[in-house]
Amino acid sequence: MADGAPMDKRAMVIREIIATETTYVSRLRTLVEVFIEPMQSGQVAVDPSDVQAIFSNAQTIYNLNSTLLADLERSEGVAVGQLFAQLGPFFRMYSQYLNNYEAALDRRADLLTRNRDFARFVNAAEQDPRCAGANLQSLLIEPVQRVPRYRLLLEELRKRTPEDHPDSEPLDRALESVGQAASHNNEQIRRREMREQILNIMMSFEPKTRINLLDAPSREFVRDGRMEKQNRGGPKEYVFWLFSDKLLYGEQVATNTYRLHREIDLRQCRVSSAENVQNTDRAILVESPQKSFITWARHPQDKLEWMDSILGAMQKLRDQYQSETGRIAPIWTPDAAVTACELCSTKFTLVFRRHHCRNCGSVVCANCSTHRVLMEHIDARNKVRMCDRCFHNPDELEAGGGNADYKIGTQFDSPVAAADEPSLTEGRASTVPKPSGPPPVPQFHPSLPKPDRPPPPPSAGP
């Protein structure tokens, strides 16, 4: 066979697979025999829960890869694809190890500082000839790196395997199986790193303003940066942090320390290009129940990137809620778009304030929004404001907040007896049809025309 022929290159890749697997299993054996088993047998004063926390399922991984290595050596590389296709699904067990990896490092660091017996044992074990100069940390990270390495090796082997080779089709299946396991494990790593990044941001807030940013497992960090925000005394620079479900801003008070000023819920927020202000090409208008303000990015391109990021996060959040609940949170009418209550037409003043209906998004006065209801797709724990039109009109419930058959309750700002109010839960699920078709795409610019709204229901009485 000519030099460099495909089968020669295939044999080289197989030898590399077996050689790297031999080294990997040897290092796992060292981890088990030099560190884990002595701890389990009581040679060092350490609690069994600490051993489990540090090493997780490393012994199970060792047993799996010992089997794989033995099969590879026995087959002499003839059926590599078949072996990996069979064992590929089992590589998902690595995710348990990956999920525990950061916690394992923390537990090990804690024991090294407060348990002298453990510290002495680790120092002595790392001098064992079987470690060949490797310390405990370098052994613990081996499983983290292995499955991605398998995918690279199998991809190279597939390139060097002719289509008519008996191992060709099994290699395709092996690549798919190992690829799925690697993607699953990579996602676990990404989530761990994301939560670590969020934790670092959370801990950078001074204690008196710190909030729990790890209370939502699906929360992701998107971006951060400095922008100026309009204050009473003029523009002032703040640091902004954008997450998948909220926008935070605060001021720096020391090196890597910030005072958090506000958190904005993206589910109840509008973002648009600010108009009629200085430096319009850098100005962003943010409107929400918590706070409405104008902020200036550092340059026009930065403004576009911030707006794209915020609007993208808002749309994903909106799509997610619709997918999970079948309901859609309303797009709020901007404060600046109306000067009077959309129900009674009374003009707003400094003391006669604007309020938003959480169901339809209309700007209304307090007199026209006396009801509080539990709308689980908006806030699963707290009752929120609903205008009188939505409260009394079933069609408005359907149009504004999605499905009407959610759990709903009322309480009243004014002294109205609950018994005098119609029930919104009786018979709703069977009488109100569910909406069909794709969800509406929100339009965020305040200059866009608002959809037509039906007039308020006629008031009772003469």
GROMACS .gro file of C-alpha atoms in nm:
model
  462
    1MET     CA    1   0.000   0.000   0.000
    2ALA     CA    2   0.138   0.340  -0.095
    3ASP     CA    3   0.274   0.566   0.174
    4GLY     CA    4   0.003   0.786   0.325
    5ALA     CA    5  -0.282   0.563   0.200
    6PRO     CA    6  -0.618   0.599   0.381
    7MET     CA    7  -0.583   0.268   0.568
    8ASP     CA    8  -0.239   0.367   0.699
    9LYS     CA    9  -0.382   0.694   0.828
   10ARG     CA   10  -0.680   0.511   0.976
   11ALA     CA   11  -0.442   0.282   1.165
   12MET     CA   12  -0.254   0.586   1.298
   13VAL     CA   13  -0.574   0.740   1.432
   14ILE     CA   14  -0.674   0.411   1.597
   15ARG     CA   15  -0.335   0.387   1.764
   16GLU     CA   16  -0.380   0.741   1.895
   17ILE     CA   17  -0.726   0.654   2.031
   18ILE     CA   18  -0.592   0.349   2.215
   19ALA     CA   19  -0.279   0.531   2.341
   20THR     CA   20  -0.471   0.828   2.480
   21GLU     CA   21  -0.732   0.596   2.633
   22THR     CA   22  -0.454   0.397   2.802
   23THR     CA   23  -0.311   0.715   2.953
   24TYR     CA   24  -0.655   0.838   3.058
   25VAL     CA   25  -0.753   0.511   3.230
   26SER     CA   26  -0.414   0.501   3.404
   27ARG     CA   27  -0.474   0.846   3.551
   28LEU     CA   28  -0.824   0.749   3.660
   29ARG     CA   29  -0.678   0.439   3.828
   30THR     CA   30  -0.433   0.663   4.013
   31LEU     CA   31  -0.719   0.885   4.129
   32VAL     CA   32  -0.913   0.583   4.256
   33GLU     CA   33  -0.628   0.385   4.414
   34VAL     CA   34  -0.417   0.668   4.557
   35PHE     CA   35  -0.690   0.907   4.673
   36ILE     CA   36  -1.046   0.768   4.676
   37GLU     CA   37  -1.002   0.417   4.816
   38PRO     CA   38  -0.774   0.522   5.108
   39MET     CA   39  -1.030   0.786   5.207
   40GLN     CA   40  -1.314   0.537   5.185
   41SER     CA   41  -1.123   0.285   5.397
   42GLY     CA   42  -1.073   0.530   5.683
   43GLN     CA   43  -0.702   0.596   5.637
   44VAL     CA   44  -0.777   0.967   5.670
   45ALA     CA   45  -1.025   1.137   5.901
   46VAL     CA   46  -1.273   1.266   5.646
   47ASP     CA   47  -1.649   1.232   5.638
   48PRO     CA   48  -1.792   1.000   5.366
   49SER     CA   49  -2.008   1.286   5.243
   50ASP     CA   50  -1.693   1.489   5.178
   51VAL     CA   51  -1.544   1.204   4.976
   52GLN     CA   52  -1.862   1.184   4.768
   53ALA     CA   53  -1.870   1.562   4.722
   54ILE     CA   54  -1.512   1.576   4.599
   55PHE     CA   55  -1.501   1.272   4.369
   56SER     CA   56  -1.867   1.233   4.267
   57ASN     CA   57  -1.901   0.930   4.033
   58ALA     CA   58  -1.532   0.912   3.933
   59GLN     CA   59  -1.518   0.541   4.020
   60THR     CA   60  -1.812   0.466   3.789
   61ILE     CA   61  -1.640   0.658   3.509
   62TYR     CA   62  -1.321   0.460   3.574
   63ASN     CA   63  -1.510   0.131   3.543
   64LEU     CA   64  -1.677   0.244   3.218
   65ASN     CA   65  -1.353   0.352   3.055
   66SER     CA   66  -1.166   0.045   3.175
   67THR     CA   67  -1.424  -0.162   2.987
   68LEU     CA   68  -1.386   0.055   2.677
   69LEU     CA   69  -1.005   0.023   2.684
   70ALA     CA   70  -1.019  -0.355   2.725
   71ASP     CA   71  -1.259  -0.384   2.430
   72LEU     CA   72  -1.041  -0.159   2.213
   73GLU     CA   73  -0.732  -0.367   2.287
   74ARG     CA   74  -0.919  -0.692   2.231
   75SER     CA   75  -1.060  -0.581   1.895
   76GLU     CA   76  -0.721  -0.446   1.782
   77GLY     CA   77  -0.900  -0.144   1.643
   78VAL     CA   78  -1.107  -0.331   1.387
   79ALA     CA   79  -1.451  -0.226   1.520
   80VAL     CA   80  -1.385   0.109   1.687
   81GLY     CA   81  -1.709   0.255   1.555
   82GLN     CA   82  -1.915  -0.033   1.689
   83LEU     CA   83  -1.762  -0.003   2.035
   84PHE     CA   84  -1.822   0.371   2.062
   85ALA     CA   85  -2.173   0.338   1.920
   86GLN     CA   86  -2.256   0.091   2.198
   87LEU     CA   87  -2.092   0.286   2.480
   88GLY     CA   88  -2.165   0.639   2.355
   89PRO     CA   89  -2.494   0.681   2.546
   90PHE     CA   90  -2.316   0.593   2.870
   91PHE     CA   91  -2.090   0.897   2.833
   92ARG     CA   92  -2.385   1.105   2.950
   93MET     CA   93  -2.302   0.987   3.301
   94TYR     CA   94  -2.015   1.235   3.279
   95SER     CA   95  -2.271   1.512   3.324
   96GLN     CA   96  -2.308   1.417   3.693
   97TYR     CA   97  -1.935   1.464   3.737
   98LEU     CA   98  -1.939   1.791   3.543
   99ASN     CA   99  -2.231   1.930   3.740
  100ASN     CA  100  -2.048   1.854   4.062
  101TYR     CA  101  -1.707   1.973   3.948
  102GLU     CA  102  -1.716   2.331   4.082
  103ALA     CA  103  -1.874   2.223   4.410
  104ALA     CA  104  -1.602   1.959   4.439
  105LEU     CA  105  -1.332   2.222   4.407
  106ASP     CA  106  -1.499   2.433   4.675
  107ARG     CA  107  -1.533   2.137   4.915
  108ARG     CA  108  -1.171   2.036   4.858
  109ALA     CA  109  -1.049   2.391   4.923
  110ASP     CA  110  -1.258   2.406   5.240
  111LEU     CA  111  -1.117   2.077   5.371
  112LEU     CA  112  -0.759   2.178   5.289
  113THR     CA  113  -0.798   2.482   5.515
  114ARG     CA  114  -0.991   2.334   5.809
  115ASN     CA  115  -0.894   1.963   5.814
  116ARG     CA  116  -0.523   1.913   5.880
  117ASP     CA  117  -0.544   1.534   5.842
  118PHE     CA  118  -0.695   1.577   5.496
  119ALA     CA  119  -0.432   1.834   5.395
  120ARG     CA  120  -0.147   1.609   5.513
  121PHE     CA  121  -0.297   1.308   5.332
  122VAL     CA  122  -0.331   1.496   5.001
  123ASN     CA  123   0.026   1.630   5.022
  124ALA     CA  124   0.161   1.281   5.089
  125ALA     CA  125  -0.054   1.115   4.821
  126GLU     CA  126   0.063   1.360   4.556
  127GLN     CA  127   0.419   1.236   4.621
  128ASP     CA  128   0.316   0.878   4.537
  129PRO     CA  129   0.518   0.750   4.234
  130ARG     CA  130   0.190   0.647   4.067
  131CYS     CA  131   0.097   1.015   4.040
  132ALA     CA  132   0.403   1.074   3.819
  133GLY     CA  133   0.415   1.438   3.926
  134ALA     CA  134   0.041   1.501   3.883
  135ASN     CA  135  -0.145   1.670   4.168
  136LEU     CA  136  -0.503   1.603   4.276
  137GLN     CA  137  -0.642   1.896   4.074
  138SER     CA  138  -0.486   1.774   3.746
  139LEU     CA  139  -0.637   1.429   3.803
  140LEU     CA  140  -0.981   1.566   3.886
  141ILE     CA  141  -1.000   1.764   3.563
  142GLU     CA  142  -0.929   1.463   3.339
  143PRO     CA  143  -1.296   1.353   3.301
  144VAL     CA  144  -1.398   1.710   3.217
  145GLN     CA  145  -1.179   1.705   2.906
  146ARG     CA  146  -1.225   1.350   2.782
  147VAL     CA  147  -1.559   1.327   2.600
  148PRO     CA  148  -1.491   1.631   2.373
  149ARG     CA  149  -1.161   1.461   2.288
  150TYR     CA  150  -1.348   1.147   2.180
  151ARG     CA  151  -1.553   1.343   1.930
  152LEU     CA  152  -1.242   1.496   1.772
  153LEU     CA  153  -1.070   1.158   1.745
  154LEU     CA  154  -1.376   0.988   1.595
  155GLU     CA  155  -1.422   1.269   1.342
  156GLU     CA  156  -1.063   1.220   1.231
  157LEU     CA  157  -1.110   0.842   1.215
  158ARG     CA  158  -1.424   0.882   1.001
  159LYS     CA  159  -1.228   1.093   0.752
  160ARG     CA  160  -0.971   0.815   0.722
  161THR     CA  161  -1.226   0.533   0.685
  162PRO     CA  162  -1.337   0.437   0.330
  163GLU     CA  163  -1.710   0.427   0.263
  164ASP     CA  164  -1.700   0.054   0.188
  165HIS     CA  165  -1.523  -0.029   0.516
  166PRO     CA  166  -1.729  -0.245   0.759
  167ASP     CA  167  -1.673   0.014   1.033
  168SER     CA  168  -1.800   0.306   0.822
  169GLU     CA  169  -2.170   0.291   0.919
  170PRO     CA  170  -2.100   0.212   1.288
  171LEU     CA  171  -1.866   0.513   1.296
  172ASP     CA  172  -2.150   0.736   1.176
  173ARG     CA  173  -2.368   0.608   1.460
  174ALA     CA  174  -2.082   0.645   1.708
  175LEU     CA  175  -2.024   1.005   1.603
  176GLU     CA  176  -2.392   1.083   1.650
  177SER     CA  177  -2.408   0.913   1.989
  178VAL     CA  178  -2.084   1.060   2.124
  179GLY     CA  179  -2.171   1.398   1.974
  180GLN     CA  180  -2.503   1.403   2.158
  181ALA     CA  181  -2.332   1.307   2.483
  182ALA     CA  182  -2.065   1.572   2.431
  183SER     CA  183  -2.325   1.838   2.355
  184HIS     CA  184  -2.521   1.738   2.665
  185ASN     CA  185  -2.208   1.757   2.880
  186ASN     CA  186  -2.097   2.086   2.721
  187GLU     CA  187  -2.434   2.236   2.804
  188GLN     CA  188  -2.384   2.134   3.166
  189ILE     CA  189  -2.043   2.303   3.163
  190ARG     CA  190  -2.189   2.615   3.003
  191ARG     CA  191  -2.465   2.632   3.264
  192ARG     CA  192  -2.216   2.590   3.544
  193GLU     CA  193  -1.993   2.865   3.405
  194MET     CA  194  -2.296   3.090   3.354
  195ARG     CA  195  -2.410   3.047   3.713
  196GLU     CA  196  -2.057   3.114   3.834
  197GLN     CA  197  -2.049   3.435   3.629
  198ILE     CA  198  -2.388   3.542   3.766
  199LEU     CA  199  -2.272   3.466   4.120
  200ASN     CA  200  -1.963   3.682   4.069
  201ILE     CA  201  -2.181   3.972   3.952
  202MET     CA  202  -2.414   3.922   4.248
  203MET     CA  203  -2.125   3.925   4.493
  204SER     CA  204  -1.989   4.246   4.340
  205PHE     CA  205  -2.291   4.435   4.479
  206GLU     CA  206  -2.241   4.580   4.824
  207PRO     CA  207  -2.430   4.373   5.084
  208LYS     CA  208  -2.702   4.629   5.159
  209THR     CA  209  -2.816   4.637   4.794
  210ARG     CA  210  -2.737   4.276   4.698
  211ILE     CA  211  -3.018   4.067   4.549
  212ASN     CA  212  -3.034   3.695   4.480
  213LEU     CA  213  -2.958   3.645   4.110
  214LEU     CA  214  -2.947   3.265   4.137
  215ASP     CA  215  -3.315   3.229   4.227
  216ALA     CA  216  -3.408   3.149   3.864
  217PRO     CA  217  -3.217   2.846   3.727
  218SER     CA  218  -3.284   2.946   3.366
  219ARG     CA  219  -3.148   3.301   3.407
  220GLU     CA  220  -2.854   3.384   3.184
  221PHE     CA  221  -2.616   3.678   3.173
  222VAL     CA  222  -2.625   3.862   2.839
  223ARG     CA  223  -2.396   4.165   2.861
  224ASP     CA  224  -2.281   4.457   3.073
  225GLY     CA  225  -2.137   4.799   3.014
  226ARG     CA  226  -2.135   5.164   3.115
  227MET     CA  227  -2.394   5.418   3.003
  228GLU     CA  228  -2.507   5.758   3.123
  229LYS     CA  229  -2.853   5.790   3.277
  230GLN     CA  230  -3.055   6.107   3.312
  231ASN     CA  231  -3.085   6.213   3.678
  232ARG     CA  232  -3.235   6.522   3.834
  233GLY     CA  233  -2.890   6.677   3.855
  234GLY     CA  234  -2.801   6.579   3.499
  235PRO     CA  235  -2.652   6.274   3.328
  236LYS     CA  236  -2.453   6.037   3.547
  237GLU     CA  237  -2.256   5.725   3.452
  238TYR     CA  238  -2.388   5.389   3.570
  239VAL     CA  239  -2.298   5.028   3.507
  240PHE     CA  240  -2.575   4.823   3.343
  241TRP     CA  241  -2.612   4.446   3.360
  242LEU     CA  242  -2.850   4.271   3.119
  243PHE     CA  243  -2.981   3.925   3.200
  244SER     CA  244  -3.226   3.709   3.011
  245ASP     CA  245  -3.514   3.831   3.229
  246LYS     CA  246  -3.407   4.160   3.389
  247LEU     CA  247  -3.198   4.472   3.350
  248LEU     CA  248  -3.000   4.608   3.645
  249TYR     CA  249  -2.804   4.926   3.690
  250GLY     CA  250  -2.588   5.065   3.968
  251GLU     CA  251  -2.289   5.286   4.044
  252GLN     CA  252  -1.934   5.185   4.121
  253VAL     CA  253  -1.837   5.267   4.481
  254ALA     CA  254  -1.499   5.089   4.497
  255THR     CA  255  -1.283   4.858   4.290
  256ASN     CA  256  -1.509   4.573   4.169
  257THR     CA  257  -1.782   4.688   4.410
  258TYR     CA  258  -2.114   4.842   4.303
  259ARG     CA  259  -2.422   4.986   4.465
  260LEU     CA  260  -2.727   4.842   4.293
  261HIS     CA  261  -2.988   5.108   4.220
  262ARG     CA  262  -3.265   4.932   4.033
  263GLU     CA  263  -3.377   4.605   3.874
  264ILE     CA  264  -3.612   4.621   3.576
  265ASP     CA  265  -3.835   4.323   3.496
  266LEU     CA  266  -3.813   4.265   3.120
  267ARG     CA  267  -4.158   4.107   3.119
  268GLN     CA  268  -4.305   4.451   3.196
  269CYS     CA  269  -4.073   4.677   3.003
  270ARG     CA  270  -4.054   4.876   2.681
  271VAL     CA  271  -3.736   4.992   2.511
  272SER     CA  272  -3.717   5.238   2.222
  273SER     CA  273  -3.498   5.504   2.070
  274ALA     CA  274  -3.542   5.825   2.271
  275GLU     CA  275  -3.654   6.127   2.070
  276ASN     CA  276  -3.644   6.501   2.123
  277VAL     CA  277  -3.339   6.480   2.349
  278GLN     CA  278  -2.975   6.570   2.309
  279ASN     CA  279  -2.754   6.312   2.137
  280THR     CA  280  -3.053   6.120   2.005
  281ASP     CA  281  -2.821   5.888   1.812
  282ARG     CA  282  -2.701   5.750   2.149
  283ALA     CA  283  -3.022   5.784   2.356
  284ILE     CA  284  -3.236   5.488   2.471
  285LEU     CA  285  -3.576   5.519   2.639
  286VAL     CA  286  -3.655   5.252   2.899
  287GLU     CA  287  -4.011   5.237   3.039
  288SER     CA  288  -4.126   5.005   3.315
  289PRO     CA  289  -4.342   5.004   3.628
  290GLN     CA  290  -4.029   5.012   3.843
  291LYS     CA  291  -3.861   5.305   3.667
  292SER     CA  292  -3.869   5.492   3.338
  293PHE     CA  293  -3.562   5.680   3.223
  294ILE     CA  294  -3.338   5.784   2.936
  295THR     CA  295  -2.987   5.648   2.908
  296TRP     CA  296  -2.708   5.731   2.664
  297ALA     CA  297  -2.476   5.468   2.521
  298ARG     CA  298  -2.114   5.559   2.459
  299HIS     CA  299  -2.158   5.575   2.080
  300PRO     CA  300  -2.433   5.507   1.822
  301GLN     CA  301  -2.316   5.154   1.748
  302ASP     CA  302  -2.315   5.074   2.119
  303LYS     CA  303  -2.675   5.198   2.137
  304LEU     CA  304  -2.781   4.966   1.855
  305GLU     CA  305  -2.610   4.670   2.022
  306TRP     CA  306  -2.773   4.745   2.358
  307MET     CA  307  -3.117   4.780   2.202
  308ASP     CA  308  -3.078   4.461   2.000
  309SER     CA  309  -2.968   4.273   2.312
  310ILE     CA  310  -3.251   4.403   2.531
  311LEU     CA  311  -3.524   4.359   2.269
  312GLY     CA  312  -3.391   4.014   2.185
  313ALA     CA  313  -3.403   3.911   2.551
  314MET     CA  314  -3.755   4.050   2.584
  315GLN     CA  315  -3.878   3.862   2.279
  316LYS     CA  316  -3.723   3.533   2.393
  317LEU     CA  317  -3.879   3.578   2.735
  318ARG     CA  318  -4.215   3.651   2.578
  319ASP     CA  319  -4.192   3.347   2.349
  320GLN     CA  320  -4.089   3.130   2.643
  321TYR     CA  321  -4.385   3.236   2.854
  322GLN     CA  322  -4.624   3.178   2.569
  323SER     CA  323  -4.477   2.833   2.506
  324GLU     CA  324  -4.498   2.734   2.873
  325THR     CA  325  -4.835   2.884   2.960
  326GLY     CA  326  -5.017   2.954   2.634
  327ARG     CA  327  -5.055   3.316   2.747
  328ILE     CA  328  -4.891   3.639   2.642
  329ALA     CA  329  -4.799   3.930   2.863
  330PRO     CA  330  -4.926   4.261   2.719
  331ILE     CA  331  -4.715   4.523   2.549
  332TRP     CA  332  -4.755   4.836   2.757
  333THR     CA  333  -4.870   5.166   2.615
  334PRO     CA  334  -4.585   5.413   2.684
  335ASP     CA  335  -4.656   5.685   2.941
  336ALA     CA  336  -4.554   5.953   2.694
  337ALA     CA  337  -4.804   5.830   2.434
  338VAL     CA  338  -5.112   5.937   2.634
  339THR     CA  339  -5.205   6.245   2.836
  340ALA     CA  340  -5.536   6.118   2.973
  341CYS     CA  341  -5.685   5.797   3.111
  342GLU     CA  342  -5.775   5.565   2.824
  343LEU     CA  343  -6.103   5.472   2.996
  344CYS     CA  344  -6.248   5.788   3.152
  345SER     CA  345  -6.042   6.046   2.954
  346THR     CA  346  -5.949   6.239   3.270
  347LYS     CA  347  -5.621   6.423   3.210
  348PHE     CA  348  -5.318   6.317   3.410
  349THR     CA  349  -5.141   6.561   3.640
  350LEU     CA  350  -4.862   6.545   3.894
  351VAL     CA  351  -5.107   6.412   4.154
  352PHE     CA  352  -5.351   6.233   3.922
  353ARG     CA  353  -5.110   5.965   3.814
  354ARG     CA  354  -5.080   5.709   3.536
  355HIS     CA  355  -5.111   5.335   3.597
  356HIS     CA  356  -5.081   5.036   3.364
  357CYS     CA  357  -5.329   4.751   3.337
  358ARG     CA  358  -5.123   4.432   3.356
  359ASN     CA  359  -5.372   4.252   3.134
  360CYS     CA  360  -5.408   4.484   2.832
  361GLY     CA  361  -5.125   4.733   2.886
  362SER     CA  362  -5.349   5.043   2.875
  363VAL     CA  363  -5.256   5.359   3.066
  364VAL     CA  364  -5.538   5.426   3.311
  365CYS     CA  365  -5.605   5.620   3.628
  366ALA     CA  366  -5.644   5.472   3.976
  367ASN     CA  367  -6.022   5.517   3.967
  368CYS     CA  368  -6.043   5.300   3.655
  369SER     CA  369  -5.814   5.026   3.786
  370THR     CA  370  -5.947   4.936   4.129
  371HIS     CA  371  -5.906   4.561   4.093
  372ARG     CA  372  -5.614   4.335   4.181
  373VAL     CA  373  -5.603   3.986   4.031
  374LEU     CA  374  -5.366   3.693   4.030
  375MET     CA  375  -5.241   3.642   3.675
  376GLU     CA  376  -4.994   3.358   3.692
  377HIS     CA  377  -4.835   3.430   3.353
  378ILE     CA  378  -4.749   3.783   3.475
  379ASP     CA  379  -4.672   3.724   3.844
  380ALA     CA  380  -4.730   3.382   3.999
  381ARG     CA  381  -4.719   3.509   4.358
  382ASN     CA  382  -4.862   3.859   4.372
  383LYS     CA  383  -5.191   4.009   4.257
  384VAL     CA  384  -5.146   4.276   3.993
  385ARG     CA  385  -5.345   4.578   3.874
  386MET     CA  386  -5.625   4.524   3.622
  387CYS     CA  387  -5.835   4.796   3.465
  388ASP     CA  388  -6.213   4.792   3.507
  389ARG     CA  389  -6.268   4.722   3.140
  390CYS     CA  390  -6.064   4.397   3.147
  391PHE     CA  391  -6.214   4.296   3.481
  392HIS     CA  392  -6.572   4.320   3.354
  393ASN     CA  393  -6.512   4.217   2.991
  394PRO     CA  394  -6.416   3.851   2.928
  395ASP     CA  395  -6.311   3.930   2.572
  396GLU     CA  396  -6.054   4.176   2.700
  397LEU     CA  397  -5.907   3.910   2.925
  398GLU     CA  398  -5.863   3.687   2.625
  399ALA     CA  399  -5.719   3.955   2.401
  400GLY     CA  400  -5.493   4.123   2.648
  401GLY     CA  401  -5.343   3.849   2.859
  402GLY     CA  402  -5.386   3.533   2.655
  403ASN     CA  403  -5.602   3.249   2.783
  404ALA     CA  404  -5.868   3.344   3.035
  405ASP     CA  405  -5.878   3.017   3.222
  406TYR     CA  406  -5.597   3.104   3.462
  407LYS     CA  407  -5.638   3.108   3.835
  408ILE     CA  408  -5.767   3.451   3.928
  409GLY     CA  409  -5.867   3.626   4.248
  410THR     CA  410  -5.960   3.979   4.343
  411GLN     CA  411  -5.908   4.231   4.613
  412PHE     CA  412  -6.029   4.589   4.607
  413ASP     CA  413  -5.868   4.923   4.679
  414SER     CA  414  -6.215   5.074   4.737
  415PRO     CA  415  -6.457   4.941   4.999
  416VAL     CA  416  -6.660   4.724   4.759
  417ALA     CA  417  -6.794   4.396   4.890
  418ALA     CA  418  -6.650   4.098   4.707
  419ALA     CA  419  -6.995   3.939   4.697
  420ASP     CA  420  -7.117   4.226   4.479
  421GLU     CA  421  -6.860   4.146   4.210
  422PRO     CA  422  -6.919   3.883   3.939
  423SER     CA  423  -6.707   3.567   3.961
  424LEU     CA  424  -6.438   3.543   3.695
  425THR     CA  425  -6.365   3.178   3.749
  426GLU     CA  426  -6.704   3.013   3.718
  427GLY     CA  427  -6.746   2.840   3.386
  428ARG     CA  428  -6.457   3.027   3.221
  429ALA     CA  429  -6.265   2.727   3.098
  430SER     CA  430  -6.567   2.585   2.911
  431THR     CA  431  -6.708   2.908   2.770
  432VAL     CA  432  -6.407   3.105   2.649
  433PRO     CA  433  -6.225   2.963   2.347
  434LYS     CA  434  -5.847   2.948   2.344
  435PRO     CA  435  -5.670   3.182   2.100
  436SER     CA  436  -5.540   3.027   1.783
  437GLY     CA  437  -5.263   3.122   1.543
  438PRO     CA  438  -4.915   3.262   1.611
  439PRO     CA  439  -4.859   3.514   1.891
  440PRO     CA  440  -4.849   3.881   1.795
  441VAL     CA  441  -4.506   4.028   1.738
  442PRO     CA  442  -4.455   4.319   1.981
  443GLN     CA  443  -4.379   4.662   1.842
  444PHE     CA  444  -4.164   4.861   2.080
  445HIS     CA  445  -4.137   5.206   1.929
  446PRO     CA  446  -4.370   5.458   2.100
  447SER     CA  447  -4.442   5.637   1.774
  448LEU     CA  448  -4.613   5.330   1.628
  449PRO     CA  449  -4.993   5.344   1.626
  450LYS     CA  450  -5.163   5.163   1.910
  451PRO     CA  451  -5.420   4.892   1.825
  452ASP     CA  452  -5.781   4.994   1.842
  453ARG     CA  453  -5.936   4.922   2.179
  454PRO     CA  454  -6.307   4.875   2.243
  455PRO     CA  455  -6.478   5.148   2.447
  456PRO     CA  456  -6.517   5.094   2.821
  457PRO     CA  457  -6.831   4.916   2.938
  458PRO     CA  458  -7.121   5.142   3.032
  459SER     CA  459  -7.126   5.240   3.396
  460ALA     CA  460  -7.397   5.090   3.615
  461GLY     CA  461  -7.679   5.295   3.759
  462PRO     CA  462  -7.893   5.576   3.620
   0.00000   0.00000   0.00000
